[in-house]
Short mmCIF file of C-alpha atoms and ligand atoms in Angstrom, two decimals:
data_model
loop_
_atom_site.label_atom_id
_atom_site.label_comp_id
_atom_site.label_asym_id
_atom_site.label_seq_id
_atom_site.Cartn_x
_atom_site.Cartn_y
_atom_site.Cartn_z
CA MET A 1 0.03 0.02 0.03
CA ASP A 2 1.41 3.18 -1.00
CA THR A 3 0.23 6.78 0.26
CA LYS A 4 -1.75 7.43 -2.97
CA GLN A 5 -3.55 4.27 -2.39
CA LEU A 6 -3.50 5.44 1.54
CA LEU A 7 -5.70 8.79 1.28
CA ALA A 8 -8.19 6.89 -1.73
CA ILE A 9 -9.27 4.85 1.26
CA ILE A 10 -9.39 7.86 3.67
CA HIS A 11 -11.39 9.64 0.86
CA ALA A 12 -14.12 6.81 0.65
CA ILE A 13 -14.15 6.32 3.82
CA ALA A 14 -15.39 9.81 4.28
CA LYS A 15 -17.75 9.38 1.78
CA LYS A 16 -19.38 6.36 2.78
CA VAL A 17 -19.79 7.99 6.58
CA GLU A 18 -21.63 10.81 5.09
CA ALA A 19 -23.73 8.71 3.17
CA GLU A 20 -24.54 6.41 5.97
CA LYS A 21 -24.68 9.27 8.66
CA ASP A 22 -28.49 8.82 9.31
CA TYR A 23 -27.96 5.48 9.09
CA LEU A 24 -25.39 5.22 11.72
CA SER A 25 -27.15 7.69 14.05
CA GLN A 26 -30.39 5.98 13.58
CA LEU A 27 -28.49 2.82 15.02
CA ASP A 28 -26.87 5.01 18.21
CA ASN A 29 -30.27 6.58 18.61
CA GLU A 30 -31.59 3.01 19.81
CA ILE A 31 -29.13 2.38 22.06
CA GLY A 32 -27.42 5.95 22.77
CA ASP A 33 -27.85 9.35 22.06
CA GLY A 34 -28.38 9.12 18.10
CA ASP A 35 -25.42 11.04 17.14
CA HIS A 36 -22.65 8.48 16.03
CA GLY A 37 -23.56 9.38 12.39
CA ILE A 38 -23.00 12.87 13.05
CA ASN A 39 -20.26 12.84 14.92
CA LEU A 40 -18.15 10.87 12.24
CA ALA A 41 -19.60 13.04 9.76
CA ARG A 42 -18.69 15.73 10.93
CA GLY A 43 -15.25 14.46 11.79
CA PHE A 44 -14.18 13.21 8.21
CA LYS A 45 -15.60 16.46 7.06
CA ALA A 46 -12.99 18.17 9.05
CA VAL A 47 -10.08 15.46 7.75
CA GLU A 48 -11.35 15.96 3.86
CA GLU A 49 -10.44 19.82 4.58
CA LYS A 50 -7.49 19.26 6.19
CA ILE A 51 -5.84 16.55 4.29
CA GLN A 52 -3.76 18.40 2.31
CA THR A 53 -1.55 19.90 5.00
CA PHE A 54 -0.47 16.19 5.42
CA ALA A 55 -1.19 14.79 2.04
CA ASP A 56 2.43 14.68 0.77
CA LYS A 57 3.85 13.05 4.16
CA ASP A 58 4.62 9.48 5.33
CA ILE A 59 2.17 6.68 5.84
CA GLY A 60 2.42 7.36 9.42
CA ALA A 61 2.54 10.78 9.15
CA ILE A 62 -1.08 10.63 7.10
CA PHE A 63 -2.90 8.19 9.95
CA LYS A 64 -1.17 10.50 12.78
CA GLY A 65 -2.73 13.37 11.16
CA VAL A 66 -6.43 11.72 10.25
CA GLY A 67 -6.31 10.33 14.03
CA THR A 68 -5.10 14.06 15.27
CA VAL A 69 -8.27 15.78 13.52
CA LEU A 70 -10.55 13.15 14.63
CA VAL A 71 -9.65 13.30 18.06
CA SER A 72 -10.28 17.06 17.90
CA THR A 73 -13.39 17.26 15.78
CA VAL A 74 -15.78 14.33 16.34
CA GLY A 75 -17.01 15.17 19.43
CA GLY A 76 -18.41 11.29 20.85
CA ALA A 77 -16.60 9.21 22.59
CA SER A 78 -15.83 7.69 18.94
CA GLY A 79 -13.63 10.56 18.24
CA PRO A 80 -11.00 9.63 20.87
CA LEU A 81 -10.78 6.03 20.12
CA TYR A 82 -10.88 6.26 16.29
CA GLY A 83 -8.26 9.16 16.85
CA THR A 84 -6.17 7.25 19.27
CA ALA A 85 -6.42 3.95 16.62
CA PHE A 86 -5.49 6.06 13.47
CA MET A 87 -2.35 7.74 15.66
CA LYS A 88 -1.17 4.35 16.43
CA ALA A 89 -1.51 2.83 13.55
CA GLY A 90 0.89 6.09 12.39
CA ASN A 91 3.37 5.23 14.95
CA VAL A 92 3.69 1.82 13.13
CA CYS A 93 4.18 3.34 9.68
CA LYS A 94 6.46 5.88 10.50
CA GLY A 95 8.53 7.43 7.86
CA LYS A 96 7.33 4.78 5.24
CA MET A 97 6.30 5.62 1.67
CA THR A 98 4.79 1.93 1.26
CA ILE A 99 4.02 -0.52 3.71
CA THR A 100 3.69 -4.25 3.13
CA ALA A 101 0.31 -6.68 3.94
CA GLU A 102 2.74 -7.59 7.12
CA GLU A 103 2.76 -3.99 8.15
CA PHE A 104 -0.71 -2.72 7.32
CA THR A 105 -1.81 -6.02 9.63
CA ALA A 106 0.62 -4.71 12.44
CA ALA A 107 -0.33 -1.05 12.51
CA LEU A 108 -4.51 -2.86 12.56
CA ASP A 109 -2.94 -4.76 15.54
CA ALA A 110 -2.15 -1.46 17.11
CA ALA A 111 -5.02 0.68 16.49
CA ILE A 112 -7.32 -2.17 18.22
CA ASN A 113 -4.65 -1.77 21.09
CA GLY A 114 -4.83 1.23 21.41
CA ILE A 115 -8.86 1.25 21.21
CA LYS A 116 -8.71 -0.83 23.92
CA MET A 117 -6.22 1.31 25.83
CA ARG A 118 -8.56 4.23 25.37
CA GLY A 119 -11.34 2.35 26.07
CA LYS A 120 -10.51 0.16 28.73
CA ALA A 121 -12.70 -2.29 26.90
CA VAL A 122 -12.41 -5.93 25.29
CA GLU A 123 -13.72 -7.90 23.04
CA GLY A 124 -17.50 -9.33 23.66
CA GLU A 125 -18.56 -5.55 25.16
CA LYS A 126 -20.65 -4.70 22.41
CA THR A 127 -18.51 -2.15 20.79
CA MET A 128 -16.15 -1.30 17.70
CA LEU A 129 -14.01 -3.51 18.63
CA ASP A 130 -16.17 -6.85 18.12
CA ALA A 131 -15.60 -6.09 14.38
CA LEU A 132 -12.22 -5.01 14.30
CA CYS A 133 -10.74 -7.70 16.64
CA PRO A 134 -12.02 -10.94 14.53
CA ALA A 135 -11.38 -8.94 11.14
CA TYR A 136 -7.82 -8.54 12.66
CA LYS A 137 -7.95 -12.55 13.63
CA ALA A 138 -8.93 -13.06 10.21
CA ILE A 139 -6.52 -11.07 8.58
CA LYS A 140 -3.86 -11.78 10.33
CA GLU A 141 -4.62 -15.50 9.67
CA SER A 142 -4.64 -15.09 6.25
CA ILE A 143 -1.67 -13.18 5.37
CA ASP A 144 0.26 -15.65 7.74
CA GLY A 145 -1.02 -18.41 5.68
CA GLY A 146 0.55 -16.82 2.21
CA LYS A 147 -2.49 -14.95 1.37
CA ASN A 148 -2.14 -11.85 -0.56
CA LEU A 149 -3.94 -8.48 1.57
CA ILE A 150 -6.82 -8.08 -0.97
CA ASP A 151 -7.95 -11.71 -0.11
CA ALA A 152 -6.94 -11.33 3.34
CA LEU A 153 -8.89 -7.87 3.44
CA THR A 154 -11.91 -10.04 2.02
CA ASN A 155 -11.82 -12.59 5.21
CA GLY A 156 -11.49 -9.84 7.46
CA VAL A 157 -15.11 -7.63 5.76
CA ASP A 158 -16.53 -11.02 6.31
CA ALA A 159 -15.37 -11.57 9.89
CA ALA A 160 -16.19 -8.10 10.65
CA ALA A 161 -19.49 -8.17 9.24
CA ALA A 162 -20.61 -11.58 11.59
CA GLY A 163 -18.88 -9.08 13.85
CA VAL A 164 -21.36 -6.82 13.39
CA GLU A 165 -24.16 -9.51 13.97
CA TYR A 166 -22.67 -10.82 16.82
CA THR A 167 -23.24 -7.02 18.42
CA LYS A 168 -26.91 -7.42 18.41
CA THR A 169 -26.78 -10.87 20.38
CA ILE A 170 -24.77 -9.39 23.00
CA ILE A 171 -25.18 -6.77 26.31
CA ALA A 172 -23.20 -3.43 26.59
CA THR A 173 -21.02 -2.91 28.92
CA LYS A 174 -19.02 -0.18 27.84
CA GLY A 175 -20.01 3.01 26.42
CA ARG A 176 -23.40 5.07 26.60
CA ALA A 177 -25.28 1.74 26.14
CA SER A 178 -24.51 -0.01 28.69
CA TYR A 179 -26.99 1.86 30.97
CA LEU A 180 -29.56 0.19 28.71
CA LYS A 181 -28.79 -2.89 30.49
CA GLU A 182 -30.26 -5.76 28.78
CA ARG A 183 -32.46 -4.14 26.88
CA SER A 184 -29.56 -3.41 24.94
CA LEU A 185 -30.17 -6.84 23.13
CA GLY A 186 -31.53 -6.72 19.69
CA HIS A 187 -29.83 -3.99 18.68
CA GLN A 188 -26.50 -3.76 16.57
CA ASP A 189 -23.73 -1.44 17.63
CA PRO A 190 -22.88 1.62 15.85
CA GLY A 191 -19.41 1.98 16.68
CA ALA A 192 -19.00 -1.83 14.90
CA THR A 193 -20.95 -0.59 12.27
CA SER A 194 -18.73 2.03 11.31
CA SER A 195 -15.61 -0.08 11.68
CA LEU A 196 -17.10 -2.71 9.19
CA TYR A 197 -17.31 0.48 6.89
CA MET A 198 -13.84 1.02 7.09
CA LEU A 199 -12.43 -1.84 6.36
CA GLN A 200 -15.23 -2.39 3.43
CA MET A 201 -13.72 1.21 2.15
CA THR A 202 -10.29 -0.26 2.63
CA LEU A 203 -10.94 -3.34 0.42
CA LYS A 204 -12.57 -1.63 -2.21
CA THR A 205 -10.11 0.62 -2.36
CA LEU A 206 -7.32 -1.34 -3.11
CA LYS A 207 -9.67 -3.48 -5.08
CA GLU A 208 -9.83 -0.50 -7.68
CA ALA A 209 -6.14 0.59 -7.32
CA MET B 1 -4.08 28.19 44.19
CA VAL B 2 -4.50 24.45 42.58
CA GLY B 3 -6.63 25.02 38.95
CA ILE B 4 -9.78 23.14 38.28
CA VAL B 5 -11.35 22.21 35.21
CA VAL B 6 -14.76 20.56 34.92
CA VAL B 7 -15.35 19.03 32.22
CA SER B 8 -18.88 17.69 30.73
CA HIS B 9 -20.59 16.75 27.39
CA SER B 10 -22.64 20.04 28.04
CA GLN B 11 -21.48 23.92 28.40
CA LYS B 12 -24.87 24.53 30.37
CA LEU B 13 -23.99 21.48 32.64
CA ALA B 14 -20.41 22.70 33.46
CA GLU B 15 -21.28 26.29 33.56
CA GLY B 16 -23.58 25.30 36.10
CA VAL B 17 -21.62 23.56 37.88
CA VAL B 18 -18.56 25.87 37.87
CA ASP B 19 -21.34 28.63 39.08
CA ILE B 20 -22.36 26.36 42.20
CA ALA B 21 -18.26 26.03 43.40
CA LYS B 22 -17.88 29.36 43.00
CA VAL B 23 -20.53 30.50 45.41
CA MET B 24 -18.15 28.73 48.08
CA ALA B 25 -14.87 29.70 46.81
CA GLU B 26 -14.90 32.97 44.85
CA ASN B 27 -11.82 33.84 43.84
CA VAL B 28 -10.29 29.95 43.01
CA PRO B 29 -9.42 29.53 39.34
CA ILE B 30 -12.41 26.88 38.38
CA VAL B 31 -13.49 26.84 34.26
CA ALA B 32 -15.94 25.25 32.81
CA ALA B 33 -14.83 22.78 29.68
CA GLY B 34 -18.42 21.91 28.09
CA GLY B 35 -19.96 20.81 24.71
CA LEU B 36 -18.72 21.37 21.15
CA GLU B 37 -17.67 24.71 19.80
CA ASP B 38 -20.92 24.75 17.50
CA GLY B 39 -22.86 24.73 20.78
CA THR B 40 -24.29 20.96 20.73
CA LEU B 41 -23.24 18.09 23.39
CA GLY B 42 -20.21 16.60 23.39
CA THR B 43 -16.35 17.34 24.15
CA SER B 44 -13.80 19.22 22.60
CA TYR B 45 -10.33 18.42 22.81
CA ASP B 46 -9.46 22.55 21.94
CA ARG B 47 -12.25 23.47 24.79
CA ILE B 48 -10.29 21.24 27.05
CA HIS B 49 -7.20 22.19 26.27
CA ASP B 50 -7.66 26.10 26.79
CA ALA B 51 -9.78 25.48 29.85
CA ILE B 52 -6.46 24.23 31.31
CA GLU B 53 -4.08 26.81 29.43
CA SER B 54 -6.12 29.62 31.37
CA VAL B 55 -6.31 28.53 34.85
CA TYR B 56 -2.80 26.93 34.77
CA SER B 57 -0.30 27.24 37.39
CA GLU B 58 2.87 25.81 38.79
CA GLU B 59 0.53 24.31 41.87
CA GLY B 60 -1.21 22.32 39.26
CA VAL B 61 -4.52 21.59 38.05
CA VAL B 62 -7.36 18.48 38.38
CA MET B 63 -9.83 17.89 36.05
CA ILE B 64 -13.59 17.02 36.75
CA ALA B 65 -15.60 15.11 34.02
CA ASP B 66 -18.93 14.03 33.60
CA MET B 67 -18.27 10.66 31.87
CA GLY B 68 -17.41 8.39 29.23
CA GLY B 69 -15.96 10.36 25.98
CA SER B 70 -14.86 13.40 28.23
CA ILE B 71 -12.36 11.30 30.28
CA MET B 72 -10.92 9.87 27.34
CA THR B 73 -10.79 13.57 25.36
CA ILE B 74 -8.99 14.62 28.45
CA GLU B 75 -6.67 11.87 28.69
CA ILE B 76 -5.34 12.45 25.54
CA VAL B 77 -5.10 15.93 25.63
CA LEU B 78 -2.81 15.36 29.27
CA GLU B 79 -0.65 12.96 27.49
CA ASP B 80 0.10 15.84 24.65
CA MET B 81 0.27 18.13 27.49
CA GLU B 82 2.59 16.16 29.20
CA ARG B 83 2.93 17.99 32.23
CA GLU B 84 2.71 15.87 35.51
CA ASN B 85 0.60 18.54 37.78
CA ILE B 86 -2.31 17.98 35.92
CA VAL B 87 -4.58 15.15 36.86
CA MET B 88 -8.16 13.53 36.68
CA LEU B 89 -10.07 13.28 39.84
CA ASP B 90 -12.08 9.97 40.47
CA CYS B 91 -15.34 11.87 41.61
CA PRO B 92 -19.21 12.86 41.53
CA LEU B 93 -19.10 15.99 39.10
CA VAL B 94 -21.05 18.31 41.17
CA GLU B 95 -19.90 17.34 44.97
CA GLY B 96 -15.84 16.71 43.26
CA ALA B 97 -16.19 20.61 41.84
CA ILE B 98 -17.35 21.69 45.18
CA LEU B 99 -14.73 20.20 47.55
CA ALA B 100 -11.87 20.90 45.13
CA ALA B 101 -13.03 24.26 45.05
CA VAL B 102 -12.93 24.70 49.11
CA GLU B 103 -9.91 23.13 49.60
CA SER B 104 -8.14 24.91 46.50
CA LYS B 105 -9.17 27.78 48.39
CA ASN B 106 -8.07 26.51 51.87
CA GLY B 107 -4.24 26.46 49.94
CA ARG B 108 -4.02 22.74 49.70
CA ASN B 109 -1.48 21.42 47.15
CA LEU B 110 -2.37 19.51 44.74
CA GLU B 111 -1.74 16.08 45.36
CA ASP B 112 -3.58 16.49 48.84
CA LEU B 113 -6.28 18.23 47.17
CA LYS B 114 -6.74 14.59 44.82
CA ASP B 115 -6.57 12.79 47.80
CA PHE B 116 -8.79 14.34 49.72
CA VAL B 117 -11.71 15.13 47.09
CA GLU B 118 -11.27 11.35 45.98
CA ARG B 119 -11.64 10.10 49.70
CA ALA B 120 -14.95 11.89 49.80
CA ARG B 121 -16.44 10.15 46.78
CA ALA B 122 -18.26 7.28 48.71
CA THR B 123 -20.29 10.12 50.92
CA LYS B 124 -23.60 9.08 50.70
CA LYS B 125 -26.29 12.25 49.96
CA LEU B 126 -29.00 10.07 52.46
CA SER B 127 -27.84 8.77 55.42
CA ASP B 128 -29.50 5.06 56.02
N1 LIG C 301 -15.69 2.51 25.99
C1 LIG C 301 -15.32 2.18 24.56
N2 LIG C 301 -14.13 1.39 24.40
C2 LIG C 301 -14.49 0.69 23.17
N3 LIG C 301 -16.07 1.33 22.05
C3 LIG C 301 -16.14 2.41 22.54
C4 LIG C 301 -16.47 2.69 23.90
N4 LIG C 301 -17.23 2.90 24.42
C5 LIG C 301 -18.44 3.46 23.39
N5 LIG C 301 -17.45 2.94 22.21
C6 LIG C 301 -18.12 2.57 20.68
O1 LIG C 301 -18.54 4.49 20.59
C7 LIG C 301 -19.94 3.89 20.04
C8 LIG C 301 -20.86 5.05 20.12
O2 LIG C 301 -19.87 6.13 19.30
P1 LIG C 301 -20.93 8.13 19.32
O3 LIG C 301 -22.12 8.02 19.36
O4 LIG C 301 -19.95 8.72 18.54
O5 LIG C 301 -20.22 8.27 21.08
P2 LIG C 301 -21.29 8.62 22.32
O6 LIG C 301 -21.33 7.24 22.99
O7 LIG C 301 -19.97 9.40 23.21
O8 LIG C 301 -22.01 9.45 21.55
C9 LIG C 301 -20.43 3.08 20.54
O9 LIG C 301 -21.26 2.35 19.70
C10 LIG C 301 -19.24 1.70 20.48
O10 LIG C 301 -19.15 1.16 19.32
MG1 LIG C 302 -23.64 8.49 20.22
#
């Protein structure tokens, strides 16, 4: 993956988040405060506006730049969480103009660990981690098994989609939805859904490149 | 005096808490960092950062937050600022802010103030 592809991925995520803004907010309305789509759309709009200032830098700096903008513009819990994720991915890719499939996997791992650290959450608490952790596992296994990044991401997206479905079957124990206790059952987690979109857009963009 | 920053998703709530605390300790450096720049609910990195700067002194600053995203955003601001004398208090918003303001006025240092406020967090409102 090179910087041009990464910028295209970020652009695709921004477009997707804007397109699904109402749907994400509706999901959040059921078990939260109904702003997840608004939050992310505001954040990625700001990313699109500021991306010029770091677009010519290395992959690490681009990830970091995106993370910094998200932290200061999203406004909801997903801001510090996704912001930390992008910043941690940036640390792994520091100074690199291209990254290998292995480095991409390591960046995803660092991003997920960043979310766990910031949110003090683990898998199974009905959060974005329930999409991201299974996706990471599938991607890592695929890469270790000799698959290329596109095939690995295809498996990762499938695993994330299954993870999103799984969030309907569990009770939230982190974030706003945890106030609802068992009434959070049957509802799909908005953050897991937006994480799925990010992985989908990564795959779609790399396929088109 | 130790500075105090009250962080909430709501600007009204943060300002209200500051008002209540100030009645008890008029000249204490205490400020609100609530909501987003456009007036909607949420937590703003910049507002929190600027609020800290506005009450900062060598004596330090304590942060009191409502919940969730506020706490995570404060953590990131504090990591970026890299100053050891800015700390979060684990306490209820209103009671914590009042106690912190009174104790700051009384001249308690940062460490003692943190300890004092956090020790009081299990206090019951209704006796049983
Ligand atoms: N502590 C946490 N750890 C991991 N993810 C979390 C945590 N708290 C919230 N989330 C994720 O954030 C999403 C909500 O984001 P958003 O609506 O933007 O923030 P807020 O809850 O502040 O309104 C949830 O659906 C969940 O996936
Ligand atoms: Mg929300």
